[in-house]
PDB file of C-alpha atoms in Angstrom:
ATOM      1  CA  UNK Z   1      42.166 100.677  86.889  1.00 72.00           C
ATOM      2  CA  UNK Z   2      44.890  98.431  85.892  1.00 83.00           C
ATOM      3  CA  UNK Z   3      48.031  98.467  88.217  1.00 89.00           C
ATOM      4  CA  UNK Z   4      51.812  96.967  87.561  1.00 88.00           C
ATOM      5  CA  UNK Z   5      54.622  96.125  89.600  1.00 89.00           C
ATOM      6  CA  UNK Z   6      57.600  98.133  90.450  1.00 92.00           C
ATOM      7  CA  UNK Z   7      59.093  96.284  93.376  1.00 94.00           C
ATOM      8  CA  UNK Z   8      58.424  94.378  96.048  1.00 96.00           C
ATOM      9  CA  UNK Z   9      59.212  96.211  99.716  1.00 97.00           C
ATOM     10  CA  UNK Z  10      61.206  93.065 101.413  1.00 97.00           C
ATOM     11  CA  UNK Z  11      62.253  95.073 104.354  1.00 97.00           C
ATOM     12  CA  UNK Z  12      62.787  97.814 106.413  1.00 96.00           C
ATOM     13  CA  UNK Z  13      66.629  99.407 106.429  1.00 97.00           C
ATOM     14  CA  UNK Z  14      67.445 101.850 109.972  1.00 95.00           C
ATOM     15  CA  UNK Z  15      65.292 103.426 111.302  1.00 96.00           C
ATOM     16  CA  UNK Z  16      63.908 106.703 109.480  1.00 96.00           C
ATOM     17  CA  UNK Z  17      61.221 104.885 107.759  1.00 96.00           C
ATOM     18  CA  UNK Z  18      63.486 103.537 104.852  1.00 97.00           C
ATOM     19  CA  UNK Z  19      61.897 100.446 103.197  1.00 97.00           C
ATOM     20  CA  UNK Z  20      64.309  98.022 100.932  1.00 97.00           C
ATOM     21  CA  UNK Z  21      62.608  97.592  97.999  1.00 97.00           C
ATOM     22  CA  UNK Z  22      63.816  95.273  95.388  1.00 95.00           C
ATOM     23  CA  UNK Z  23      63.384  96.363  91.534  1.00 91.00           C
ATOM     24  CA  UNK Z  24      60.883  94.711  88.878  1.00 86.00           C
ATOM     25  CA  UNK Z  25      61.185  98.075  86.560  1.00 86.00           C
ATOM     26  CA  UNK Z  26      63.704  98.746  83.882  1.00 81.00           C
ATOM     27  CA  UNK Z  27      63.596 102.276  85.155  1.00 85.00           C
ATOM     28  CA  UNK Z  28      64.112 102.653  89.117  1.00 91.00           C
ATOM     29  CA  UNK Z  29      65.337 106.309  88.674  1.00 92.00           C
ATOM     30  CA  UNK Z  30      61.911 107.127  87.169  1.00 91.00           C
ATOM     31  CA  UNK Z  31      59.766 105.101  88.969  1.00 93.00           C
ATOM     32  CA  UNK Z  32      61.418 105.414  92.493  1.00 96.00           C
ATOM     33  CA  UNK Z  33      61.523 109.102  91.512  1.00 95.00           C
ATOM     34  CA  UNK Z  34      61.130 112.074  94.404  1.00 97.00           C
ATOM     35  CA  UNK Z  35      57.225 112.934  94.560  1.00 96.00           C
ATOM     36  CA  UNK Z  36      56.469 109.726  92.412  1.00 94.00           C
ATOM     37  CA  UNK Z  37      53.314 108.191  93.602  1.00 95.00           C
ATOM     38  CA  UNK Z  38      52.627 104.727  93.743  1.00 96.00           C
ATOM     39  CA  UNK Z  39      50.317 102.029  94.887  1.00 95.00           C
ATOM     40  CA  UNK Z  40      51.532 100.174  98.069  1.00 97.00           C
ATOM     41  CA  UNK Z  41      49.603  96.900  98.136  1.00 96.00           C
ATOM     42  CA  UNK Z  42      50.159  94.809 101.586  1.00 94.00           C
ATOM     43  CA  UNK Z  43      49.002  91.080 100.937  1.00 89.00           C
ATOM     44  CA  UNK Z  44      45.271  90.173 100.356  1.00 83.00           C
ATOM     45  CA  UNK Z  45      44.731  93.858 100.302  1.00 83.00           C
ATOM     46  CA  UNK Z  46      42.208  94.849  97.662  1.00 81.00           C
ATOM     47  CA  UNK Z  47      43.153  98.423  97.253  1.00 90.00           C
ATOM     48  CA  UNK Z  48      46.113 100.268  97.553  1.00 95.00           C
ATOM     49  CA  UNK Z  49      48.053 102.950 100.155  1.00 96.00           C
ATOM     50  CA  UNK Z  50      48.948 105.560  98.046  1.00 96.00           C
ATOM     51  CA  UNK Z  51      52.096 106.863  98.865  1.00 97.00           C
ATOM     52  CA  UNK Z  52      54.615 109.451  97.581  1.00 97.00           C
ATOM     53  CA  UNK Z  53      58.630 109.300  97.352  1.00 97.00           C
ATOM     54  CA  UNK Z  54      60.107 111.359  99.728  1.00 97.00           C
ATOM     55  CA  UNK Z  55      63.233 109.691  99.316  1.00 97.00           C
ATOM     56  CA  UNK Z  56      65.375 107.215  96.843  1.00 97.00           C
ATOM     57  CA  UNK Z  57      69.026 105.883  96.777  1.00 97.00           C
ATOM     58  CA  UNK Z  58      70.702 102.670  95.647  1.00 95.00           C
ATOM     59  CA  UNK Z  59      72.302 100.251  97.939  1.00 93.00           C
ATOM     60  CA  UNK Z  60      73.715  96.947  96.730  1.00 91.00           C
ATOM     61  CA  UNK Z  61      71.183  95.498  94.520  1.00 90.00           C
ATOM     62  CA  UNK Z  62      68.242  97.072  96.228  1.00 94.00           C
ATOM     63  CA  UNK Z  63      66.153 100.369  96.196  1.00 96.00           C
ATOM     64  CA  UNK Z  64      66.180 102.487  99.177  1.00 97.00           C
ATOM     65  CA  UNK Z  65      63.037 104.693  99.383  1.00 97.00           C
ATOM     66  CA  UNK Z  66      61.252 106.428 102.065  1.00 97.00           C
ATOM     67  CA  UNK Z  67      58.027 107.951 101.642  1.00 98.00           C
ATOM     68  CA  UNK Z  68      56.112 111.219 102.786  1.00 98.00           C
ATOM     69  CA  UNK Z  69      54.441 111.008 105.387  1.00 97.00           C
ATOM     70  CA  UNK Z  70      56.237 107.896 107.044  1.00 97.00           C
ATOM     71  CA  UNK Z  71      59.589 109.332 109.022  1.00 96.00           C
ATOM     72  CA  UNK Z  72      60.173 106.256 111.168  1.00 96.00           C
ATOM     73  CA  UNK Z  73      60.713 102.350 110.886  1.00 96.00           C
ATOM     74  CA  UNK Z  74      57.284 101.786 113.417  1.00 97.00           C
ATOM     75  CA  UNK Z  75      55.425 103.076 110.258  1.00 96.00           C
ATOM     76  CA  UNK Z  76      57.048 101.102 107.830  1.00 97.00           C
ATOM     77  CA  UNK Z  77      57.716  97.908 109.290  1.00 96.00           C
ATOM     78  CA  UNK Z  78      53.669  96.709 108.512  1.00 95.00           C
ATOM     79  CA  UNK Z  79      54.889  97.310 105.034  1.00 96.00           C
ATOM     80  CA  UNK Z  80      56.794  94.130 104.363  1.00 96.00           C
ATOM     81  CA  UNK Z  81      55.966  91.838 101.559  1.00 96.00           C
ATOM     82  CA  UNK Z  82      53.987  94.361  99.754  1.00 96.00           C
ATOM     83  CA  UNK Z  83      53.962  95.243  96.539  1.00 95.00           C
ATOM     84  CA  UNK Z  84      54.833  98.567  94.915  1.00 96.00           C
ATOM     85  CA  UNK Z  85      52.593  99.382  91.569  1.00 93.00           C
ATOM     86  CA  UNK Z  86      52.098 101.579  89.210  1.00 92.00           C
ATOM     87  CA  UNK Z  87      48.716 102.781  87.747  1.00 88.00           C
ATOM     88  CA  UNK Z  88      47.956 102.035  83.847  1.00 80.00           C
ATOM     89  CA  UNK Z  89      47.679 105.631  82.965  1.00 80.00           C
ATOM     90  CA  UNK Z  90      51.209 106.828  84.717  1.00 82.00           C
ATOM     91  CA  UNK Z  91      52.972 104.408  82.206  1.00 78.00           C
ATOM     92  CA  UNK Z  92      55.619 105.953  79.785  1.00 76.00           C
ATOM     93  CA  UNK Z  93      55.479 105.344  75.990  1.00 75.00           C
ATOM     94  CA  UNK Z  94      58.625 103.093  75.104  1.00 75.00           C
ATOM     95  CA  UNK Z  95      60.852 103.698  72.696  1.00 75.00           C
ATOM     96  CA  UNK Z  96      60.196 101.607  69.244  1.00 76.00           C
ATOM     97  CA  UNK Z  97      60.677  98.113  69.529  1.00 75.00           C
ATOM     98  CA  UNK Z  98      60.546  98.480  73.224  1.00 79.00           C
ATOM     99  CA  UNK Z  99      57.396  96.405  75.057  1.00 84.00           C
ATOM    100  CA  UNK Z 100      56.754  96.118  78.772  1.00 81.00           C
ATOM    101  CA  UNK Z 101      56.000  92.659  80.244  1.00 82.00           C
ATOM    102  CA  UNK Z 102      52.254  92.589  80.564  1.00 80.00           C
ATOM    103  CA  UNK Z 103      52.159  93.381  76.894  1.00 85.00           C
ATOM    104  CA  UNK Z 104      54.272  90.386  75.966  1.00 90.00           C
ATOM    105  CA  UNK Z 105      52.321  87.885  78.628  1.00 89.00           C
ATOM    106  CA  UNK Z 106      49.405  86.128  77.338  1.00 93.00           C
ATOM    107  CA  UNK Z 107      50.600  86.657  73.328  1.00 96.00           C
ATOM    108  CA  UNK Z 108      50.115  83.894  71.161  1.00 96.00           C
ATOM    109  CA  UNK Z 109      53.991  82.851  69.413  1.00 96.00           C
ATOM    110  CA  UNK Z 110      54.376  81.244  65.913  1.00 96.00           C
ATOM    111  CA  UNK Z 111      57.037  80.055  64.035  1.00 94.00           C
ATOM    112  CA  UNK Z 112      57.924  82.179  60.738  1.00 94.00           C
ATOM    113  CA  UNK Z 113      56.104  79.119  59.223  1.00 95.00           C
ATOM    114  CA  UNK Z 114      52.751  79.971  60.584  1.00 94.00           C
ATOM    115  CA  UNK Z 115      52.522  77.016  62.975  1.00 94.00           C
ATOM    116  CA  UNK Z 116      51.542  77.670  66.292  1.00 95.00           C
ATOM    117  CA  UNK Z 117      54.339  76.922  69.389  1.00 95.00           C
ATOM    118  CA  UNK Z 118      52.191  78.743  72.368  1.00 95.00           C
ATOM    119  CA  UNK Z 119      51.321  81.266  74.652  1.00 96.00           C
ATOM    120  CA  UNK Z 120      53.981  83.681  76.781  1.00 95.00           C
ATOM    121  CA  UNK Z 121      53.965  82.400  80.095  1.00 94.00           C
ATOM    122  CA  UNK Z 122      56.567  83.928  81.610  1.00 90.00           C
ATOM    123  CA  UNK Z 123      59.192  86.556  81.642  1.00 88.00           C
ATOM    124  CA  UNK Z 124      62.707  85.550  82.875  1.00 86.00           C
ATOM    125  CA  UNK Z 125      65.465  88.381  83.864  1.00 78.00           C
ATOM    126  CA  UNK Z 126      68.978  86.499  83.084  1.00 77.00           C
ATOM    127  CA  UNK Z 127      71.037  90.046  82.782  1.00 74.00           C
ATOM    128  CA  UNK Z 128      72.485  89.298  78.730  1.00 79.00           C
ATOM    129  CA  UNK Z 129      68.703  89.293  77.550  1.00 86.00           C
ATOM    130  CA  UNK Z 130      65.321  88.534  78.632  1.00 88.00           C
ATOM    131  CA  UNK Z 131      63.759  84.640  78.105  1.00 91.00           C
ATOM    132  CA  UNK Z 132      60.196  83.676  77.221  1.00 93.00           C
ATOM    133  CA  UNK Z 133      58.988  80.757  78.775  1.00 93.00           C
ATOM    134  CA  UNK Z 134      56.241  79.566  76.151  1.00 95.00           C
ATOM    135  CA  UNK Z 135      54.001  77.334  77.478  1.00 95.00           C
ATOM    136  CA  UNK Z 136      52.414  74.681  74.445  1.00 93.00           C
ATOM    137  CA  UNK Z 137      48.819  73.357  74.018  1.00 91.00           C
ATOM    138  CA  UNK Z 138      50.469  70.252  75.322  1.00 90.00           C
ATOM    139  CA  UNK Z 139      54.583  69.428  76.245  1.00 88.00           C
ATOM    140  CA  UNK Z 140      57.262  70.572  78.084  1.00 92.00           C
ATOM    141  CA  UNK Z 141      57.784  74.508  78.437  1.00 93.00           C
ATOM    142  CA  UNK Z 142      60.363  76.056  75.590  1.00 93.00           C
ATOM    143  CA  UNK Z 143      62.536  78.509  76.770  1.00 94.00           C
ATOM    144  CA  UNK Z 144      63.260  81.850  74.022  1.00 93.00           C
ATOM    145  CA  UNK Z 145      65.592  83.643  74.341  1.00 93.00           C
ATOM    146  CA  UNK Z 146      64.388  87.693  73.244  1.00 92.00           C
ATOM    147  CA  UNK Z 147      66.938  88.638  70.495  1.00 91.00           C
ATOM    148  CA  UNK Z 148      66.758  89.643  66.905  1.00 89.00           C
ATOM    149  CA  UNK Z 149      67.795  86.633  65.214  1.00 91.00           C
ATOM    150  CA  UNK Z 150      65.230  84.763  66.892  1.00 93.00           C
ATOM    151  CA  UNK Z 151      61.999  87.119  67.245  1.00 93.00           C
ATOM    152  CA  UNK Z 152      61.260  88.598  63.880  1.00 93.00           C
ATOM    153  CA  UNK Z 153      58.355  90.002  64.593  1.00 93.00           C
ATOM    154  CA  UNK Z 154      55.918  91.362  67.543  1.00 93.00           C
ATOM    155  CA  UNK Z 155      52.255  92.579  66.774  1.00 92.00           C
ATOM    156  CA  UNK Z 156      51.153  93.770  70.376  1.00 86.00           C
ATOM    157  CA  UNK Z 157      47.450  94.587  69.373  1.00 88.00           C
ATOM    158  CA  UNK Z 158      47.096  91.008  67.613  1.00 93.00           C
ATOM    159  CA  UNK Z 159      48.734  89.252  70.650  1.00 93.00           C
ATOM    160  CA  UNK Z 160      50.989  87.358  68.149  1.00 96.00           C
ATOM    161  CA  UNK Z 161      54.566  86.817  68.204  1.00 95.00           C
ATOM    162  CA  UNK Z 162      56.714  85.372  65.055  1.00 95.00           C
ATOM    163  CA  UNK Z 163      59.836  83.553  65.929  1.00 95.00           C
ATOM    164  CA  UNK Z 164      62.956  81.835  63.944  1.00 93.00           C
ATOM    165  CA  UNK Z 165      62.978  78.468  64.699  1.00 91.00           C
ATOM    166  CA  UNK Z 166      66.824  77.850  65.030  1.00 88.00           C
ATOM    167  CA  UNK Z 167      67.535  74.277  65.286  1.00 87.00           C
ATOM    168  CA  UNK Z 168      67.326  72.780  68.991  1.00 83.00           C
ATOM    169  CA  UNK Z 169      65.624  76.268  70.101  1.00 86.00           C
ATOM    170  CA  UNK Z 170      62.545  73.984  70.905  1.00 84.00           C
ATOM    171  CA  UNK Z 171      61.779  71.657  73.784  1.00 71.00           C
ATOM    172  CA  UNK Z 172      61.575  67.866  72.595  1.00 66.00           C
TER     173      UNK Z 172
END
């Protein structure tokens, strides 16, 4: 079974077992939801801790959870620097032209001219828009940004992407 990230637990907050989570989901309401389970994987661990929301709130720009089963901070506190996932099958279907990140990772990008610029490397947050680090056969990184005018077209079952190549959108 495939698992994804939700957030990363990077501390414990009081002492009633709340963890400080911080987001990698567009949806934290859903995914942080009351009775939600989710995979809690500490580092080097293999398999997960399942464990369910008991509790969610927002607090600056982090996710305050607590979960059943764990009413105090000497349960919790073992839990820093793990990883919260989600399995495959407890994914939602997105809304048309809507992709998560693993789907976009690893896809093969070419310009509208069929040549071939490279491979999704990465997946950069900047608030306006996401960026796509695209890493070449050989060269520096290029940097996309993920808007219309530039990404014409995304086949997710071919792996391939088809970008506008604006002038200076490319890495020398």
């Amino acid at each position: 079974m495939e698992w994804f990230n939700v957030g990363k637990i990077v501390n414990t907050h009081g002492i009633r077992g709340e963890v400080r989570v911080m987001s990698r989901t567009d949806f934290p309401e859903e995914r942080f939801a009351v009775g939600k389970k989710l995979g809690l994987f500490k580092p080097d661990a293999k398999k997960p801790i399942m464990v369910k929301i008991a509790s969610h709130r927002k607090h600056k720009n982090f996710e305050l959870v607590t979960f059943e089963g764990y009413p105090n901070i000497n349960d919790v506190v073992e839990f820093k620097e793990a990883y919260l996932r989600i399995a495959e099958h407890d994914l939602t279907e997105l809304e048309e032209g809507a992709f998560y990140h693993h789907e976009i990772l690893g896809c093969t990008v070419f310009s509208t001219e069929g040549q071939e610029i490279g491979v999704v490397s990465e997946i950069l947050e900047t608030g306006a828009n996401d960026v796509w680090e695209i890493k070449p056969k050989q060269g520096k990184l290029h940097y996309i940004p993920y808007i219309e005018d530039v990404v014409k077209e995304i086949d997710i079952d071919e792996r391939k992407i088809v970008i506008e190549v604006m002038e200076g959108l490319l890495s020398e």
